[in-house]
CSV table of C-alpha atoms in Angstrom, one decimal:
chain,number,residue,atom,x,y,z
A,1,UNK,CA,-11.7,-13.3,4.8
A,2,UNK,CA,-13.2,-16.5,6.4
A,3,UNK,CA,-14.5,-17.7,3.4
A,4,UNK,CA,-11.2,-17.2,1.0
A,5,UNK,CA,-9.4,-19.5,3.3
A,6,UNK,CA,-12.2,-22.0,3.9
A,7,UNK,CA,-12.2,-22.7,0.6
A,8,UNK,CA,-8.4,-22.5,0.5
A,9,UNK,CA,-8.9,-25.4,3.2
A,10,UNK,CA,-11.1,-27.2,1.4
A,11,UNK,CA,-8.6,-27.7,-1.6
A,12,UNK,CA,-5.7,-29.1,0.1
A,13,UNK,CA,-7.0,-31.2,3.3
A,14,UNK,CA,-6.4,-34.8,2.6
A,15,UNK,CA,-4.0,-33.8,0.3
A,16,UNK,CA,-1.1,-35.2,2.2
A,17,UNK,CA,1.2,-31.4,1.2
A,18,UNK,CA,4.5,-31.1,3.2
A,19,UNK,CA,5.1,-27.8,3.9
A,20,UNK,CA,8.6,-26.9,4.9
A,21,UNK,CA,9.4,-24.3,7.9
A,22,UNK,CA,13.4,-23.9,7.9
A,23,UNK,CA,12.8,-21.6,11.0
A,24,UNK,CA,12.4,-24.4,13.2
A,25,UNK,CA,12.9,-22.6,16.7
A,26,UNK,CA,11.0,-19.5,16.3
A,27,UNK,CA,8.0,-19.4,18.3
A,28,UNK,CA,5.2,-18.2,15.7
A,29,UNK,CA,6.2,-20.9,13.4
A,30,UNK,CA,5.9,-23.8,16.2
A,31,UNK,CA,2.4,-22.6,17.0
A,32,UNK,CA,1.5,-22.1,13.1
A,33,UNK,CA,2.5,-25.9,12.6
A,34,UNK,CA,1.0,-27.4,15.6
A,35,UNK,CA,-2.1,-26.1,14.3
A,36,UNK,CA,-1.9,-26.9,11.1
A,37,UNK,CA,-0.8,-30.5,12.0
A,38,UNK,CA,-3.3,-30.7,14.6
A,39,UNK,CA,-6.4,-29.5,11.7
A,40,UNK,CA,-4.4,-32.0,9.4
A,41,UNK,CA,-4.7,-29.6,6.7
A,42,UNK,CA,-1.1,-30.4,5.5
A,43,UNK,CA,2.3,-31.7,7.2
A,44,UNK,CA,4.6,-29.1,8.3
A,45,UNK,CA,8.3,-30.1,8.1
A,46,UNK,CA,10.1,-28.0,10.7
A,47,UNK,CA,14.2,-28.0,9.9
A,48,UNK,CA,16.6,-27.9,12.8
A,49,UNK,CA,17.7,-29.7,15.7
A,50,UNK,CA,15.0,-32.0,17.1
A,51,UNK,CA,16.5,-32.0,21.0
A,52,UNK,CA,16.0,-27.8,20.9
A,53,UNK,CA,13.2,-27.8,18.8
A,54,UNK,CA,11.2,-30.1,21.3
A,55,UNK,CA,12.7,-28.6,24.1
A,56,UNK,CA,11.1,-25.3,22.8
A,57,UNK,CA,8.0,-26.6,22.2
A,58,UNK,CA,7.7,-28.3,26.0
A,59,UNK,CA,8.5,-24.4,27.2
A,60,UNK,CA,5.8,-23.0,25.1
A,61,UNK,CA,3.6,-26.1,25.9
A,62,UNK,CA,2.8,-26.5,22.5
A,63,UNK,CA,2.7,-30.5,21.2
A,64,UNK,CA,3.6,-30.6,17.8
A,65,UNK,CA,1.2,-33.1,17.0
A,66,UNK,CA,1.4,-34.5,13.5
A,67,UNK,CA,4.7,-32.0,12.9
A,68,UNK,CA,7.8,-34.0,11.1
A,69,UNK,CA,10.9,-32.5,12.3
A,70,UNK,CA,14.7,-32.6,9.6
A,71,UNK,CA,18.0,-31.8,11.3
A,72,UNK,CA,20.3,-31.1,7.9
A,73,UNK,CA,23.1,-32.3,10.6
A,74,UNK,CA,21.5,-35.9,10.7
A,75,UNK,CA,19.8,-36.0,6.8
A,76,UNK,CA,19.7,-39.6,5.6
A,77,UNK,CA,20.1,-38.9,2.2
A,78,UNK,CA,22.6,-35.7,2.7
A,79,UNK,CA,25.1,-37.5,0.1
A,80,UNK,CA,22.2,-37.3,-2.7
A,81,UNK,CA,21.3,-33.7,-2.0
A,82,UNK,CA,24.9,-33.1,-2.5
A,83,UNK,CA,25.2,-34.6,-5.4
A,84,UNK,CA,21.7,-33.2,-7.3
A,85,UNK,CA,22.8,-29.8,-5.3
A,86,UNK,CA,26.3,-29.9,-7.2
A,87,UNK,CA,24.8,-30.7,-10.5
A,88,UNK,CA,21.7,-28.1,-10.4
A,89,UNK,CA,24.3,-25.5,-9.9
A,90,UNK,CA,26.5,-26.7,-13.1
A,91,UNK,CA,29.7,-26.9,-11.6
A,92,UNK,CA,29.3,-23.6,-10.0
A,93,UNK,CA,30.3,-25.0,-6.3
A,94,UNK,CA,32.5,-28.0,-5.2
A,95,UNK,CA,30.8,-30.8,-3.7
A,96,UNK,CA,32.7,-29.6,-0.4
A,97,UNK,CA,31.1,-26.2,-1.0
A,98,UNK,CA,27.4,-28.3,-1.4
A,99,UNK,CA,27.9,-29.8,2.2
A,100,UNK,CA,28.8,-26.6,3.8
A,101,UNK,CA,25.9,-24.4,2.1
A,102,UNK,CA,23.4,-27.0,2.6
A,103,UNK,CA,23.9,-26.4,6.6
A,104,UNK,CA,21.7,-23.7,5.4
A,105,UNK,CA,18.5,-23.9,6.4
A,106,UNK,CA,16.8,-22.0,3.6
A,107,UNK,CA,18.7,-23.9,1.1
A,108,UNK,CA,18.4,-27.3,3.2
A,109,UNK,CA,14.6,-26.9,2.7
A,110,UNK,CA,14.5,-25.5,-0.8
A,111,UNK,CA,16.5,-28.2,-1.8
A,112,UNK,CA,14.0,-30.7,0.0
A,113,UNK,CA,10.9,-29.0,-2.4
A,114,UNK,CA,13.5,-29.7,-5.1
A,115,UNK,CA,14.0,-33.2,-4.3
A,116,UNK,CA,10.0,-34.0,-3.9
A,117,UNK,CA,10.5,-34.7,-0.7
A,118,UNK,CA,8.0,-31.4,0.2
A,119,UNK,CA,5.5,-29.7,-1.6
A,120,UNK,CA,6.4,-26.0,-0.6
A,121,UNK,CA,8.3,-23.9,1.6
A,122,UNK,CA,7.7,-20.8,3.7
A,123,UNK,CA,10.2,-19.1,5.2
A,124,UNK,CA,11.0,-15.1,6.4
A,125,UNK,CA,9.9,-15.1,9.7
A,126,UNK,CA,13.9,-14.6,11.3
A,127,UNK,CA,15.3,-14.4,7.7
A,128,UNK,CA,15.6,-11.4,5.2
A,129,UNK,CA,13.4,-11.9,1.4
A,130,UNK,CA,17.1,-12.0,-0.1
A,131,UNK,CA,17.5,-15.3,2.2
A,132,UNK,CA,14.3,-16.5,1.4
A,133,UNK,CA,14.4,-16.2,-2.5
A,134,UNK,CA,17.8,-16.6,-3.3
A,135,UNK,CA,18.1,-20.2,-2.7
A,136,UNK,CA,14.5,-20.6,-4.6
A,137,UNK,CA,16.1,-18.8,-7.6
A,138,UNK,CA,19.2,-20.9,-7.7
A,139,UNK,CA,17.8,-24.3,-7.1
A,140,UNK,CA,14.0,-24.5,-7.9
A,141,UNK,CA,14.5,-21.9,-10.6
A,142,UNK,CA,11.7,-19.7,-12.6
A,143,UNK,CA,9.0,-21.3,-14.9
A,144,UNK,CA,9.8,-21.6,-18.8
A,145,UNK,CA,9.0,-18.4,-20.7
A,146,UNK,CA,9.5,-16.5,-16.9
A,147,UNK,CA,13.2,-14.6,-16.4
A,148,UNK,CA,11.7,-13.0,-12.9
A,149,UNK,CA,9.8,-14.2,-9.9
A,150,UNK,CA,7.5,-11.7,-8.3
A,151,UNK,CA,5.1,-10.3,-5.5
A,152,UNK,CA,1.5,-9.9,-5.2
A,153,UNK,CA,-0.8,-9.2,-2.6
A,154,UNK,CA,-4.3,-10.7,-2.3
A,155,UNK,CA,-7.1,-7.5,-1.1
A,156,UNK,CA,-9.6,-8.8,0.9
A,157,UNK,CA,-12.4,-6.6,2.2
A,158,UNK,CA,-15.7,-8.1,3.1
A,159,UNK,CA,-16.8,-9.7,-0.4
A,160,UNK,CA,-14.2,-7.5,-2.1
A,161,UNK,CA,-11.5,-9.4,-3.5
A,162,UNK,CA,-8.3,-8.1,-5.7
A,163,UNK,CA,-4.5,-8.9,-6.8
A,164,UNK,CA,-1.9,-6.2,-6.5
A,165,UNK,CA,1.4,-7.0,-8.2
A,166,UNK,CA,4.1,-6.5,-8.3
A,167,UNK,CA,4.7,-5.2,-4.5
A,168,UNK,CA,7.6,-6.7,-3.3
A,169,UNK,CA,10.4,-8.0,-5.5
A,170,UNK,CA,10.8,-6.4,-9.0
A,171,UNK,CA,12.3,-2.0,-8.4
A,172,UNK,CA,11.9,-0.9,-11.7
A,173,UNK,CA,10.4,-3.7,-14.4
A,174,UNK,CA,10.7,-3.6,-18.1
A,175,UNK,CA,7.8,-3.7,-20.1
A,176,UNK,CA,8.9,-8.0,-20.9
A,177,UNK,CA,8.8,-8.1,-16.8
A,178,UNK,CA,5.3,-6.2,-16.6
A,179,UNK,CA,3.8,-8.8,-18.8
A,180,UNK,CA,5.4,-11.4,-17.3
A,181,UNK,CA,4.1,-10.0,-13.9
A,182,UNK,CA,0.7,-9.4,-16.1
A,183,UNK,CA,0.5,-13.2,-16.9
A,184,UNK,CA,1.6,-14.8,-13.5
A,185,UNK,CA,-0.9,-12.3,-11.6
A,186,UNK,CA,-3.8,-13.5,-13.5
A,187,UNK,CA,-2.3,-17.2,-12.9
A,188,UNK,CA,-2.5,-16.5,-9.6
A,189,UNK,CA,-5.2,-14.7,-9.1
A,190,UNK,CA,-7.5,-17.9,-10.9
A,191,UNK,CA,-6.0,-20.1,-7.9
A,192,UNK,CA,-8.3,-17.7,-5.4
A,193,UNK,CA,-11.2,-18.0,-7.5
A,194,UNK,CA,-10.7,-14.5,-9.0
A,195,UNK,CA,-12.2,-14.4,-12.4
A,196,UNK,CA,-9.0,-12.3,-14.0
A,197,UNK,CA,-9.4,-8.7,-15.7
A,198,UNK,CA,-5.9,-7.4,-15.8
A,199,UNK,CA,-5.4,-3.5,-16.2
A,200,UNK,CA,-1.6,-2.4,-16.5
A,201,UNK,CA,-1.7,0.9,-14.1
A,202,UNK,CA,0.3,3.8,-15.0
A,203,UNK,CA,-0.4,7.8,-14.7
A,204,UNK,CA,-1.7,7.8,-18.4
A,205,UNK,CA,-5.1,6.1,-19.8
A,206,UNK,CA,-4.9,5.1,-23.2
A,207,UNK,CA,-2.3,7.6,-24.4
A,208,UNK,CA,-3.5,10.7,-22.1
A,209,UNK,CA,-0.1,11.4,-21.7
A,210,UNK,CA,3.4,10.2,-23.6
A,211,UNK,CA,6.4,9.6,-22.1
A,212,UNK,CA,9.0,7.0,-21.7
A,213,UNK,CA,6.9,5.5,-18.5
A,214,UNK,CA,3.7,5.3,-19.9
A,215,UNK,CA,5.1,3.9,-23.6
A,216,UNK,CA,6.9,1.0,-20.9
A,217,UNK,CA,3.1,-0.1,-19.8
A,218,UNK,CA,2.2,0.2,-23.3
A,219,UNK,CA,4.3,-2.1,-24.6
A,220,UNK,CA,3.9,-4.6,-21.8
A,221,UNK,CA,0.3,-5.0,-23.0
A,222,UNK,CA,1.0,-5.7,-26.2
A,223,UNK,CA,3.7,-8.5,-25.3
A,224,UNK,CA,1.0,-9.6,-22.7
A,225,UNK,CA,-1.7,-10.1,-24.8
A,226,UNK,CA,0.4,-11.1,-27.6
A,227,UNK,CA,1.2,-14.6,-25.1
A,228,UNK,CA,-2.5,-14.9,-24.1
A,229,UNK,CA,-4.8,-13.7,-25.8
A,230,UNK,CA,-8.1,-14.8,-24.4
A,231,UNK,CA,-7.0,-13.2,-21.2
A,232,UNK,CA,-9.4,-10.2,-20.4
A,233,UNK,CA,-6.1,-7.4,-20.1
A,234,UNK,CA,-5.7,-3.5,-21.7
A,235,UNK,CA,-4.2,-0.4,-20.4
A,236,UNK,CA,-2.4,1.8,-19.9
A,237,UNK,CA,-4.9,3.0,-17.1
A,238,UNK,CA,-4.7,5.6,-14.3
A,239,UNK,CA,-6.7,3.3,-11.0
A,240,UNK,CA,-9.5,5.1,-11.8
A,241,UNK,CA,-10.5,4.4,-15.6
A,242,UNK,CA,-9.7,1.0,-14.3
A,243,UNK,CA,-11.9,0.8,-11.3
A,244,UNK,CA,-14.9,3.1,-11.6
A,245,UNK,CA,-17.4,2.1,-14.7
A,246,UNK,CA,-18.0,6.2,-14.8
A,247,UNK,CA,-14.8,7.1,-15.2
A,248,UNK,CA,-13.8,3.9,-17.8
A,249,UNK,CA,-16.8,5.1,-20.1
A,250,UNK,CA,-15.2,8.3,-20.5
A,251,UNK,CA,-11.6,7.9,-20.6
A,252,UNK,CA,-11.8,4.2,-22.3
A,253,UNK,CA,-15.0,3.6,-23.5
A,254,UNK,CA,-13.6,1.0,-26.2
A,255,UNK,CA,-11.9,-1.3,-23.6
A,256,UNK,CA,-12.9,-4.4,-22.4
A,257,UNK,CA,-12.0,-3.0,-19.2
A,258,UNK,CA,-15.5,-1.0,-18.3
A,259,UNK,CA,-14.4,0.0,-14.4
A,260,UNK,CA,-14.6,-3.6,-13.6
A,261,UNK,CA,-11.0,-4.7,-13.0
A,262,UNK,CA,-9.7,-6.7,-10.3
A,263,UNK,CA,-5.9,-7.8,-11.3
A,264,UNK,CA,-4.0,-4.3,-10.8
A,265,UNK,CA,-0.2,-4.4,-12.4
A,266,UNK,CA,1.9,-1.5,-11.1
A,267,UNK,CA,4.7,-0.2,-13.3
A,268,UNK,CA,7.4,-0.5,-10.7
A,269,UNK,CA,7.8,-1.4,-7.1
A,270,UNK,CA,7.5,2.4,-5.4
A,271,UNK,CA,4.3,2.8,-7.0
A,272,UNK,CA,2.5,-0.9,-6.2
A,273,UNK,CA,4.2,-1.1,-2.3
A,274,UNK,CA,2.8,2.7,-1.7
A,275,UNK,CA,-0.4,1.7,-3.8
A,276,UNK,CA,-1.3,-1.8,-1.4
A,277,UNK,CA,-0.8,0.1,1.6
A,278,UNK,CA,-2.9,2.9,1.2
A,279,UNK,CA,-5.7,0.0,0.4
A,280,UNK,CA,-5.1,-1.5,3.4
A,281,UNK,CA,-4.3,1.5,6.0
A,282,UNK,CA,-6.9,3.7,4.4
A,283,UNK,CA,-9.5,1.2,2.8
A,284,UNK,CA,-9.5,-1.2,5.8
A,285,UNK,CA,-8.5,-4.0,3.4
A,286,UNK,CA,-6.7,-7.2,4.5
A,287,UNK,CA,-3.3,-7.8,2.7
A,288,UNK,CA,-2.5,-11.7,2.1
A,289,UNK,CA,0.8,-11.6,1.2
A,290,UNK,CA,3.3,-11.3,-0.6
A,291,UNK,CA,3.1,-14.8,-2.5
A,292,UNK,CA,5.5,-15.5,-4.6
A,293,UNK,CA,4.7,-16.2,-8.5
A,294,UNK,CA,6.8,-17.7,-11.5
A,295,UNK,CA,8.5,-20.4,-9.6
A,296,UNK,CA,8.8,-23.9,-10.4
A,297,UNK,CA,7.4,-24.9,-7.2
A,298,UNK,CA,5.8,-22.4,-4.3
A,299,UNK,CA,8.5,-20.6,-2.2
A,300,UNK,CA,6.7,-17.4,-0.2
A,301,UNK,CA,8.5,-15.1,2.3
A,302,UNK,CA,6.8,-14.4,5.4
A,303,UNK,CA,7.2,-10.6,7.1
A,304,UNK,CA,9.9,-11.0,10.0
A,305,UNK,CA,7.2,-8.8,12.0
A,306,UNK,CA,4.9,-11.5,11.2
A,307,UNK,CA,2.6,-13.6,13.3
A,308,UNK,CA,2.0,-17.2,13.9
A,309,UNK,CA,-1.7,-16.6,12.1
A,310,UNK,CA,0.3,-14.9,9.0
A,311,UNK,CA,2.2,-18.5,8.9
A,312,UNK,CA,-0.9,-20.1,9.2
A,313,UNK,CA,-2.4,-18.4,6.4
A,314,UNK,CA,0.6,-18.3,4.0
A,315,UNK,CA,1.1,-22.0,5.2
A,316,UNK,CA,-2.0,-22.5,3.6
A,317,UNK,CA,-1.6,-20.8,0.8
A,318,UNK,CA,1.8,-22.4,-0.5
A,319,UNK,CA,-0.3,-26.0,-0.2
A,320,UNK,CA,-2.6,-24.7,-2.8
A,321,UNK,CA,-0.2,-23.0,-5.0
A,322,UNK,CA,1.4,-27.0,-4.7
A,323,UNK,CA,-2.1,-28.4,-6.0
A,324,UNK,CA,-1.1,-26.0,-9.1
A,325,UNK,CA,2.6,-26.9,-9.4
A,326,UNK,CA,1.8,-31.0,-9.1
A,327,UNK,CA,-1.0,-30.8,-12.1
């Protein structure tokens, strides 16, 4: 785990990323900035009043060295993110309406990562996903070609390291989704130095069994591969014919899959939130996550029974997914 984010490190320091924090007042985020601000690995942007922000700080005796703090009440340029808010929106709120929602921290900050003026935001901590991604949706918006943003989770175990998708935003994906999830995943998966091999999950392996489900995932890979096709992806596959070499060489022994997977695509949200928790409650892996893929620039949604290392970490991630995003 040590070594995926010191080379995460690695890619952003000196990089000068601003990472927004719209949850300015809540304790795990004040000790995930300081130390990121104190390491210097990127600048965290706290939003909210500065007089209770510092006043919290000085109770936790925490410094906030090298932390920029934004109160939306006091923005300089408030009449300009108005005005870009109004027209990214097409006419769909009044300028009165911009000023009002903008008190918003969620959309303050996304609206900040709009503007340039950050790189990223993480938020989630005291907010629900809906608050998180909503604004990210409606201002940021999804990458050309994408219609949905989604979830994965990086599994780390000792050397062991995979991408489970999607496990947190999309219920019940059509088979245009899955591939979109297909693509993103092994976008993503790339950024941690995972070599993609995509296997679409499902209960079937290469037509073992026919129904409406398993057609779904078949389809996906065809519209998948059909939009990449030197990416190393096949299915349908039960986990196993994905994962064990025995088991591939007998159930698919004409894939380019041969039990050596490590980007798993789950054909709906039950089946991929069930499936990364078994890995990590039963198979002692660590789940990094979710980040959030398909977006024009990095928004990720922290757990609200987070803790000030999980901001750290997804702090750290949303810099490098910047790195990406700024290319």
């Amino acid at each position: 785990m040590s070594d995926l984010f010191s080379d995460l490190k690695q890619k952003i320091v000196h990089k000068n990323k601003r990472i927004v924090f719209p949850e300015g007042l809540d304790e795990r985020i004040l000790t995930a900035a300081n130390k990121l601000g104190e390491e210097e690995l990127l600048k965290p942007v706290l939003i909210g009043n500065k007089d209770k922000i510092a006043q919290k700080a000085k109770e936790m005796e925490t410094e906030l060295e090298n932390v920029e703090i934004i109160d939306p009440t006091r923005y300089d340029k408030m009449d300009k993110m108005v005005q870009s808010f109004v027209k990214r929106r097409n006419g769909k709120v009044t300028e009165e309406d911009a000023r009002r929602i903008l008190q918003d921290e969620n959309y303050f900050g996304t609206m900040l990562v709009y503007l340039s003026e950050a790189d990223g935001l993480v938020s989630g901590a005291a907010h629900s996903t809906a608050d998180t991604v909503r604004p990210a949706l409606q201002i940021i918006k999804t990458k050309q070609g994408i219609k949905k943003t989604s979830g994965v989770f990086i599994m780390i175990r000792g050397e062991e390291k995979y991408v489970f998708a999607d496990c947190a935003i999309n219920i019940a994906p059509d088979s245009q989704d899955l591939a979109e999830i297909a693509l993103a995943s092994a976008d993503t998966a790339a950024l941690f130095d995972v070599d993609p091999r995509v296997a679409m999950l499902s209960f079937s392996t290469k037509g073992s069994a026919k129904s409406e489900e398993t057609s779904k995932v078949a389809e996906a890979v065809n519209i998948a591969r059909a939009n990449n096709t030197s990416l190393v992806l096949d299915g349908e596959f039960q986990f196993d014919a994905a994962f064990v070499p025995s088991v591939a060489a007998k159930k698919a022994p004409d894939s380019d899959i041969k039990g050596d997977a490590n980007v798993f695509i789950f054909p709906g949200l039950e089946a991929g939130n069930i499936g990364y928790k078994i890995a990590q409650r039963l198979g002692n892996f660590e789940a990094v996550g979710p980040v959030l893929q398909g977006l024009n620039r990095p928004v990720n949604d922290l757990s609200r029974g987070c803790s000030a290392e999980d901001v750290y970490k997804l702090a750290i991630i949303t810099a490098t997914q910047s790195l990406e995003s700024s290319e």
